């Protein structure tokens, strides 16, 4: 069986008694995966990350990192984890190298070599003596990543590391994550509110909304699910005629309202066939909308619909 680096069992957490902020969350992060934790603003991504790191009290359910719970082992476990939550806290009046030296004092056995190495990994060697207040946002983010990498972590947890970066900065971070994963076998847990980002970078995905996990699987399965069993809403000038044509294609349809029918298809590839057939029969098509369960969610997770 696949080894899980992060596993939670029925994790529940509330900041206040009025609502549940994390509800029955069962995370499964396989070893050496890049796991994308996807969800809109306020979904519970940062809260989950805080729970994984043992930074919030009074949760119910279990959190296991490397198969172990924090009881008795917290320091040992956290020594194998590097984390970057929201924006890194850096000293602007100090240089990159000085920031790394300070951060290394909080950890066990970090050698001078390792500081140089991490600067190299995040490609900041040429700016090592520059004051951080002169850094761009992307550079600050990479320095934060270097701090997270100091302890040579087996698990890297990154909370929206590309937030606020320009396209070039986003690509750099994406490449870095992939390199760390392929060269050192680092398991990466990365949160994002952008589906496209997760699809490009990750091997696995968990989608969270209102504190609940809605989907968790390999990214390839997510891609397949998006194009399977789709419900289409089609607006035409003739419902009854359209339904007869749909029936001939062995598809089922129902009338929703005037000039609007719903058709169930198995694959996206069916859409052009259906359009061709309707047009051949002189049916006018005014609009086609894909309506499946996850669709609304996916829509809220694309670039054009930042919420
Ligand atoms: N310190 C806090 N006290 C009270 N409620 C909080 C606190 N932090 C977060 N919340 C609430 O918990 C829920 C989850 O928030 P969280 O910050 O985990 O979401 P998120 O997915 O990280 O969102 P974002 O994409 O904006 O970073 C939200 O309803 C939020 O308002
Ligand atoms: Mg957050």
Short mmCIF file of C-alpha atoms and ligand atoms in Angstrom, two decimals:
data_model
loop_
_atom_site.label_atom_id
_atom_site.label_comp_id
_atom_site.label_asym_id
_atom_site.label_seq_id
_atom_site.Cartn_x
_atom_site.Cartn_y
_atom_site.Cartn_z
CA UNK A 1 0.00 0.00 0.00
CA UNK A 2 1.02 3.54 -0.77
CA UNK A 3 2.80 5.26 2.12
CA UNK A 4 1.01 8.36 3.37
CA UNK A 5 3.13 11.29 4.58
CA UNK A 6 0.10 13.28 5.73
CA UNK A 7 -3.03 11.60 6.95
CA UNK A 8 -5.91 13.09 8.88
CA UNK A 9 -8.87 11.19 10.21
CA UNK A 10 -12.17 12.97 10.74
CA UNK A 11 -10.46 16.22 11.54
CA UNK A 12 -12.83 18.84 12.94
CA UNK A 13 -12.05 22.34 14.07
CA UNK A 14 -13.98 25.54 14.91
CA UNK A 15 -12.63 28.98 15.73
CA UNK A 16 -15.93 29.75 17.47
CA UNK A 17 -19.00 27.78 18.51
CA UNK A 18 -21.10 29.36 15.74
CA UNK A 19 -19.72 27.30 12.84
CA UNK A 20 -17.46 24.44 11.87
CA UNK A 21 -14.41 25.70 10.01
CA UNK A 22 -13.01 22.23 9.28
CA UNK A 23 -15.44 19.31 9.05
CA UNK A 24 -14.57 15.61 8.96
CA UNK A 25 -11.47 16.18 6.87
CA UNK A 26 -9.64 13.06 5.72
CA UNK A 27 -6.45 14.13 4.00
CA UNK A 28 -4.35 11.54 2.20
CA UNK A 29 -1.00 12.78 0.94
CA UNK A 30 1.15 10.01 -0.59
CA UNK A 31 4.93 9.96 -0.23
CA UNK A 32 6.81 11.84 -2.97
CA UNK A 33 3.62 13.40 -4.33
CA UNK A 34 2.96 17.05 -5.07
CA UNK A 35 -0.41 17.45 -3.42
CA UNK A 36 -2.49 20.47 -4.38
CA UNK A 37 -4.91 21.65 -1.72
CA UNK A 38 -7.41 23.63 -3.68
CA UNK A 39 -10.21 25.84 -2.45
CA UNK A 40 -11.71 29.31 -2.73
CA UNK A 41 -10.99 32.08 -0.20
CA UNK A 42 -12.11 31.13 3.28
CA UNK A 43 -12.41 27.42 2.43
CA UNK A 44 -10.13 26.38 5.28
CA UNK A 45 -6.76 25.85 3.59
CA UNK A 46 -4.64 27.89 6.00
CA UNK A 47 -6.57 26.53 8.97
CA UNK A 48 -5.88 22.96 7.81
CA UNK A 49 -2.18 23.76 7.41
CA UNK A 50 -2.08 25.22 10.93
CA UNK A 51 -3.71 22.04 12.20
CA UNK A 52 -1.14 19.89 10.36
CA UNK A 53 1.64 21.80 12.08
CA UNK A 54 0.01 21.55 15.49
CA UNK A 55 -0.51 25.30 15.74
CA UNK A 56 -4.20 25.18 16.72
CA UNK A 57 -5.69 23.62 19.80
CA UNK A 58 -9.01 21.98 20.48
CA UNK A 59 -9.52 20.02 17.32
CA UNK A 60 -11.07 16.59 17.20
CA UNK A 61 -9.93 13.71 15.01
CA UNK A 62 -6.38 12.63 14.21
CA UNK A 63 -3.43 14.23 12.43
CA UNK A 64 -0.57 11.99 11.40
CA UNK A 65 2.62 13.11 9.70
CA UNK A 66 4.98 10.29 8.61
CA UNK A 67 2.54 7.88 10.26
CA UNK A 68 3.00 9.49 13.69
CA UNK A 69 0.86 11.74 15.85
CA UNK A 70 2.34 14.70 17.74
CA UNK A 71 2.01 13.12 21.18
CA UNK A 72 5.61 12.71 22.42
CA UNK A 73 7.08 13.26 18.92
CA UNK A 74 6.26 16.83 17.94
CA UNK A 75 9.82 18.20 17.73
CA UNK A 76 11.16 15.14 15.91
CA UNK A 77 8.32 15.22 13.40
CA UNK A 78 8.53 18.96 12.77
CA UNK A 79 12.27 18.68 12.14
CA UNK A 80 11.37 16.81 8.95
CA UNK A 81 8.89 19.50 7.84
CA UNK A 82 9.50 22.83 6.16
CA UNK A 83 6.60 25.25 6.02
CA UNK A 84 5.76 28.60 4.51
CA UNK A 85 2.42 29.93 5.73
CA UNK A 86 0.92 32.95 4.01
CA UNK A 87 3.64 35.61 3.68
CA UNK A 88 7.09 34.81 5.08
CA UNK A 89 8.15 36.94 8.05
CA UNK A 90 11.46 38.46 7.04
CA UNK A 91 13.69 41.22 8.41
CA UNK A 92 13.78 43.92 5.73
CA UNK A 93 16.81 45.75 7.11
CA UNK A 94 18.90 42.56 7.00
CA UNK A 95 20.37 40.73 4.01
CA UNK A 96 19.12 37.42 2.64
CA UNK A 97 22.01 35.54 4.21
CA UNK A 98 21.48 37.24 7.59
CA UNK A 99 17.80 36.27 7.49
CA UNK A 100 18.79 32.67 6.84
CA UNK A 101 21.32 32.70 9.69
CA UNK A 102 18.64 33.95 12.11
CA UNK A 103 16.16 31.32 10.87
CA UNK A 104 18.79 28.58 11.19
CA UNK A 105 19.27 29.45 14.87
CA UNK A 106 15.72 28.25 15.52
CA UNK A 107 16.46 24.84 14.04
CA UNK A 108 18.70 21.96 14.92
CA UNK A 109 22.07 21.43 13.24
CA UNK A 110 21.91 23.70 10.25
CA UNK A 111 25.40 24.08 8.77
CA UNK A 112 26.78 27.16 7.03
CA UNK A 113 26.92 24.99 3.91
CA UNK A 114 23.22 24.35 4.03
CA UNK A 115 22.54 28.11 4.03
CA UNK A 116 24.60 28.49 0.86
CA UNK A 117 22.91 25.45 -0.64
CA UNK A 118 19.37 26.72 -0.03
CA UNK A 119 20.26 30.11 -1.53
CA UNK A 120 21.46 28.22 -4.56
CA UNK A 121 18.32 26.05 -4.80
CA UNK A 122 16.03 29.10 -4.78
CA UNK A 123 18.41 30.96 -7.13
CA UNK A 124 19.19 33.87 -4.82
CA UNK A 125 22.96 33.42 -4.54
CA UNK A 126 23.65 36.58 -6.54
CA UNK A 127 21.44 38.62 -4.15
CA UNK A 128 22.62 37.06 -0.91
CA UNK A 129 24.14 40.30 0.42
CA UNK A 130 21.27 42.53 -0.64
CA UNK A 131 18.90 43.93 1.98
CA UNK A 132 15.56 42.17 1.89
CA UNK A 133 13.61 45.47 1.76
CA UNK A 134 15.08 45.87 -1.73
CA UNK A 135 13.74 42.46 -2.81
CA UNK A 136 10.81 42.01 -5.19
CA UNK A 137 7.81 40.04 -3.94
CA UNK A 138 8.99 36.97 -5.89
CA UNK A 139 12.44 37.18 -4.32
CA UNK A 140 10.92 37.47 -0.84
CA UNK A 141 8.78 34.43 -1.57
CA UNK A 142 11.86 32.49 -2.71
CA UNK A 143 13.74 33.53 0.43
CA UNK A 144 10.78 32.27 2.47
CA UNK A 145 11.06 29.03 0.58
CA UNK A 146 14.81 28.89 1.32
CA UNK A 147 14.02 29.23 5.05
CA UNK A 148 11.51 26.39 4.76
CA UNK A 149 14.18 24.29 3.05
CA UNK A 150 16.91 24.90 5.64
CA UNK A 151 16.24 21.71 7.56
CA UNK A 152 16.29 19.58 4.39
CA UNK A 153 12.64 18.69 4.88
CA UNK A 154 11.04 15.47 3.70
CA UNK A 155 7.72 17.31 3.68
CA UNK A 156 7.35 20.84 2.41
CA UNK A 157 4.11 22.67 3.21
CA UNK A 158 3.48 25.82 1.22
CA UNK A 159 0.44 28.03 1.73
CA UNK A 160 -0.38 29.80 -1.55
CA UNK A 161 3.30 30.38 -2.43
CA UNK A 162 2.46 32.05 -5.75
CA UNK A 163 -0.01 34.55 -4.31
CA UNK A 164 0.65 38.06 -5.60
CA UNK A 165 3.44 36.99 -7.94
CA UNK A 166 3.61 37.99 -11.60
CA UNK A 167 3.53 35.24 -14.27
CA UNK A 168 7.34 34.97 -14.33
CA UNK A 169 7.45 34.61 -10.54
CA UNK A 170 4.70 31.98 -10.66
CA UNK A 171 6.60 29.93 -13.25
CA UNK A 172 9.81 30.13 -11.18
CA UNK A 173 8.10 28.84 -8.04
CA UNK A 174 6.31 26.11 -10.04
CA UNK A 175 9.64 24.92 -11.49
CA UNK A 176 11.31 25.02 -8.09
CA UNK A 177 8.60 22.85 -6.56
CA UNK A 178 8.85 20.32 -9.37
CA UNK A 179 12.66 20.23 -9.08
CA UNK A 180 12.58 19.69 -5.33
CA UNK A 181 10.13 16.87 -5.83
CA UNK A 182 11.97 15.14 -8.65
CA UNK A 183 15.55 15.66 -7.45
CA UNK A 184 15.15 15.12 -3.72
CA UNK A 185 11.89 13.18 -3.56
CA UNK A 186 10.42 15.89 -1.31
CA UNK A 187 6.71 15.48 -0.69
CA UNK A 188 5.09 18.84 -1.34
CA UNK A 189 1.75 19.98 0.07
CA UNK A 190 0.75 23.20 -1.62
CA UNK A 191 -2.42 25.22 -1.25
CA UNK A 192 -3.94 27.33 -3.99
CA UNK A 193 -7.22 28.81 -5.12
CA UNK A 194 -6.41 28.27 -8.79
CA UNK A 195 -7.34 25.04 -10.50
CA UNK A 196 -5.00 25.70 -13.44
CA UNK A 197 -2.03 26.08 -11.08
CA UNK A 198 -2.77 22.75 -9.41
CA UNK A 199 -3.32 20.98 -12.74
CA UNK A 200 0.07 22.20 -13.97
CA UNK A 201 2.10 21.44 -10.89
CA UNK A 202 0.54 18.64 -8.88
CA UNK A 203 0.19 14.88 -9.02
CA UNK A 204 -2.64 14.76 -6.48
CA UNK A 205 -5.43 17.11 -5.52
CA UNK A 206 -7.84 17.71 -2.67
CA UNK A 207 -10.64 20.22 -3.16
CA UNK A 208 -12.00 21.88 -0.04
CA UNK A 209 -14.95 24.23 0.35
CA UNK A 210 -16.59 25.45 3.57
CA UNK A 211 -14.21 23.23 5.53
CA UNK A 212 -15.30 20.04 3.74
CA UNK A 213 -13.39 17.90 1.27
CA UNK A 214 -15.35 17.66 -1.97
CA UNK A 215 -12.92 15.68 -4.08
CA UNK A 216 -9.60 13.95 -3.46
CA UNK A 217 -7.67 11.92 -6.00
CA UNK A 218 -4.89 11.97 -8.59
CA UNK A 219 -4.91 15.03 -10.83
CA UNK A 220 -5.39 12.78 -13.87
CA UNK A 221 -8.62 11.47 -12.31
CA UNK A 222 -9.77 15.04 -11.69
CA UNK A 223 -9.19 15.85 -15.36
CA UNK A 224 -11.20 12.78 -16.41
CA UNK A 225 -14.00 13.56 -13.95
CA UNK A 226 -14.31 17.04 -15.37
CA UNK A 227 -15.20 15.59 -18.76
CA UNK A 228 -17.34 12.63 -17.68
CA UNK A 229 -21.11 12.48 -17.26
CA UNK A 230 -21.69 16.06 -18.04
CA UNK A 231 -25.07 17.67 -17.89
CA UNK A 232 -25.61 20.16 -20.69
CA UNK A 233 -28.19 22.88 -20.79
CA UNK A 234 -29.02 23.78 -24.37
CA UNK A 235 -31.11 26.69 -25.50
CA UNK A 236 -32.66 26.19 -28.95
CA UNK A 237 -35.54 27.50 -31.02
CA UNK A 238 -37.36 24.15 -30.87
CA UNK A 239 -37.41 21.94 -27.80
CA UNK A 240 -39.44 19.03 -29.11
CA UNK A 241 -37.55 18.67 -32.35
CA UNK A 242 -34.23 18.94 -30.49
CA UNK A 243 -35.26 16.20 -28.07
CA UNK A 244 -36.10 13.82 -30.91
CA UNK A 245 -32.65 14.39 -32.42
CA UNK A 246 -30.98 13.90 -29.05
CA UNK A 247 -32.88 10.63 -28.65
CA UNK A 248 -31.58 9.37 -32.00
CA UNK A 249 -28.05 9.88 -30.64
CA UNK A 250 -29.00 7.56 -27.74
CA UNK A 251 -28.82 10.40 -25.22
CA UNK A 252 -31.43 11.29 -22.66
CA UNK A 253 -32.90 14.74 -22.35
CA UNK A 254 -35.54 16.63 -20.41
CA UNK A 255 -37.23 19.96 -20.84
CA UNK A 256 -36.20 22.49 -18.21
CA UNK A 257 -38.21 25.46 -19.43
CA UNK A 258 -39.21 27.14 -22.65
CA UNK A 259 -36.48 26.57 -25.22
CA UNK A 260 -34.12 25.06 -22.65
CA UNK A 261 -33.36 21.34 -22.48
CA UNK A 262 -31.00 19.32 -20.36
CA UNK A 263 -28.92 16.58 -21.99
CA UNK A 264 -26.65 14.07 -20.26
CA UNK A 265 -23.48 13.09 -22.09
CA UNK A 266 -20.58 10.81 -21.20
CA UNK A 267 -17.70 12.77 -22.65
CA UNK A 268 -16.95 16.27 -23.82
CA UNK A 269 -16.23 14.80 -27.26
CA UNK A 270 -19.99 14.33 -27.64
CA UNK A 271 -20.62 18.10 -27.65
CA UNK A 272 -19.46 18.82 -31.23
CA UNK A 273 -21.34 15.73 -32.51
CA UNK A 274 -24.51 16.93 -30.86
CA UNK A 275 -24.11 20.44 -32.25
CA UNK A 276 -23.48 19.07 -35.77
CA UNK A 277 -26.60 16.92 -35.60
CA UNK A 278 -28.82 19.74 -34.34
CA UNK A 279 -27.51 22.15 -36.96
CA UNK A 280 -27.99 19.58 -39.73
CA UNK A 281 -31.65 19.55 -38.72
CA UNK A 282 -31.95 23.34 -38.93
CA UNK A 283 -32.14 23.78 -35.18
CA UNK A 284 -30.86 27.14 -33.97
CA UNK A 285 -28.62 26.88 -30.90
CA UNK A 286 -28.45 29.99 -28.75
CA UNK A 287 -26.30 28.68 -25.94
CA UNK A 288 -24.81 25.52 -24.42
CA UNK A 289 -23.85 25.43 -20.76
CA UNK A 290 -22.01 22.60 -19.03
CA UNK A 291 -23.73 21.86 -15.72
CA UNK A 292 -22.26 19.12 -13.57
CA UNK A 293 -21.90 18.90 -9.84
CA UNK A 294 -18.36 20.12 -9.61
CA UNK A 295 -18.77 22.67 -12.34
CA UNK A 296 -19.78 25.60 -10.18
CA UNK A 297 -16.88 24.80 -7.91
CA UNK A 298 -14.41 24.51 -10.79
CA UNK A 299 -15.64 27.81 -12.16
CA UNK A 300 -14.94 29.53 -8.87
CA UNK A 301 -11.42 28.14 -9.03
CA UNK A 302 -10.37 29.52 -12.40
CA UNK A 303 -8.36 32.68 -13.08
CA UNK A 304 -11.27 34.69 -14.44
CA UNK A 305 -13.36 34.13 -11.39
CA UNK A 306 -11.19 34.98 -8.41
CA UNK A 307 -13.50 35.29 -5.46
N1 LIG B 1 -8.08 33.55 13.46
C1 LIG B 1 -9.33 33.30 13.07
N2 LIG B 1 -10.37 33.51 13.90
C2 LIG B 1 -11.66 33.26 13.54
N3 LIG B 1 -12.00 32.74 12.32
C3 LIG B 1 -11.01 32.52 11.45
C4 LIG B 1 -9.62 32.77 11.77
N4 LIG B 1 -8.87 32.42 10.71
C5 LIG B 1 -9.73 31.97 9.76
N5 LIG B 1 -11.00 32.02 10.20
C6 LIG B 1 -12.21 31.56 9.47
O1 LIG B 1 -12.04 30.18 9.14
C7 LIG B 1 -12.48 29.90 7.81
C8 LIG B 1 -11.34 29.32 7.01
O2 LIG B 1 -10.33 30.30 6.86
P1 LIG B 1 -8.91 30.00 6.21
O3 LIG B 1 -8.04 31.19 6.47
O4 LIG B 1 -8.42 28.68 6.71
O5 LIG B 1 -9.28 29.88 4.68
P2 LIG B 1 -8.33 29.79 3.41
O6 LIG B 1 -8.84 28.67 2.58
O7 LIG B 1 -6.91 29.76 3.84
O8 LIG B 1 -8.65 31.16 2.65
P3 LIG B 1 -7.68 32.12 1.78
O9 LIG B 1 -7.68 31.56 0.37
O10 LIG B 1 -8.38 33.44 1.84
O11 LIG B 1 -6.33 32.16 2.41
C9 LIG B 1 -13.02 31.24 7.28
O12 LIG B 1 -14.41 31.24 7.46
C10 LIG B 1 -12.34 32.28 8.14
O13 LIG B 1 -13.17 33.42 8.26
MG1 LIG B 2 -5.28 31.02 3.49
#
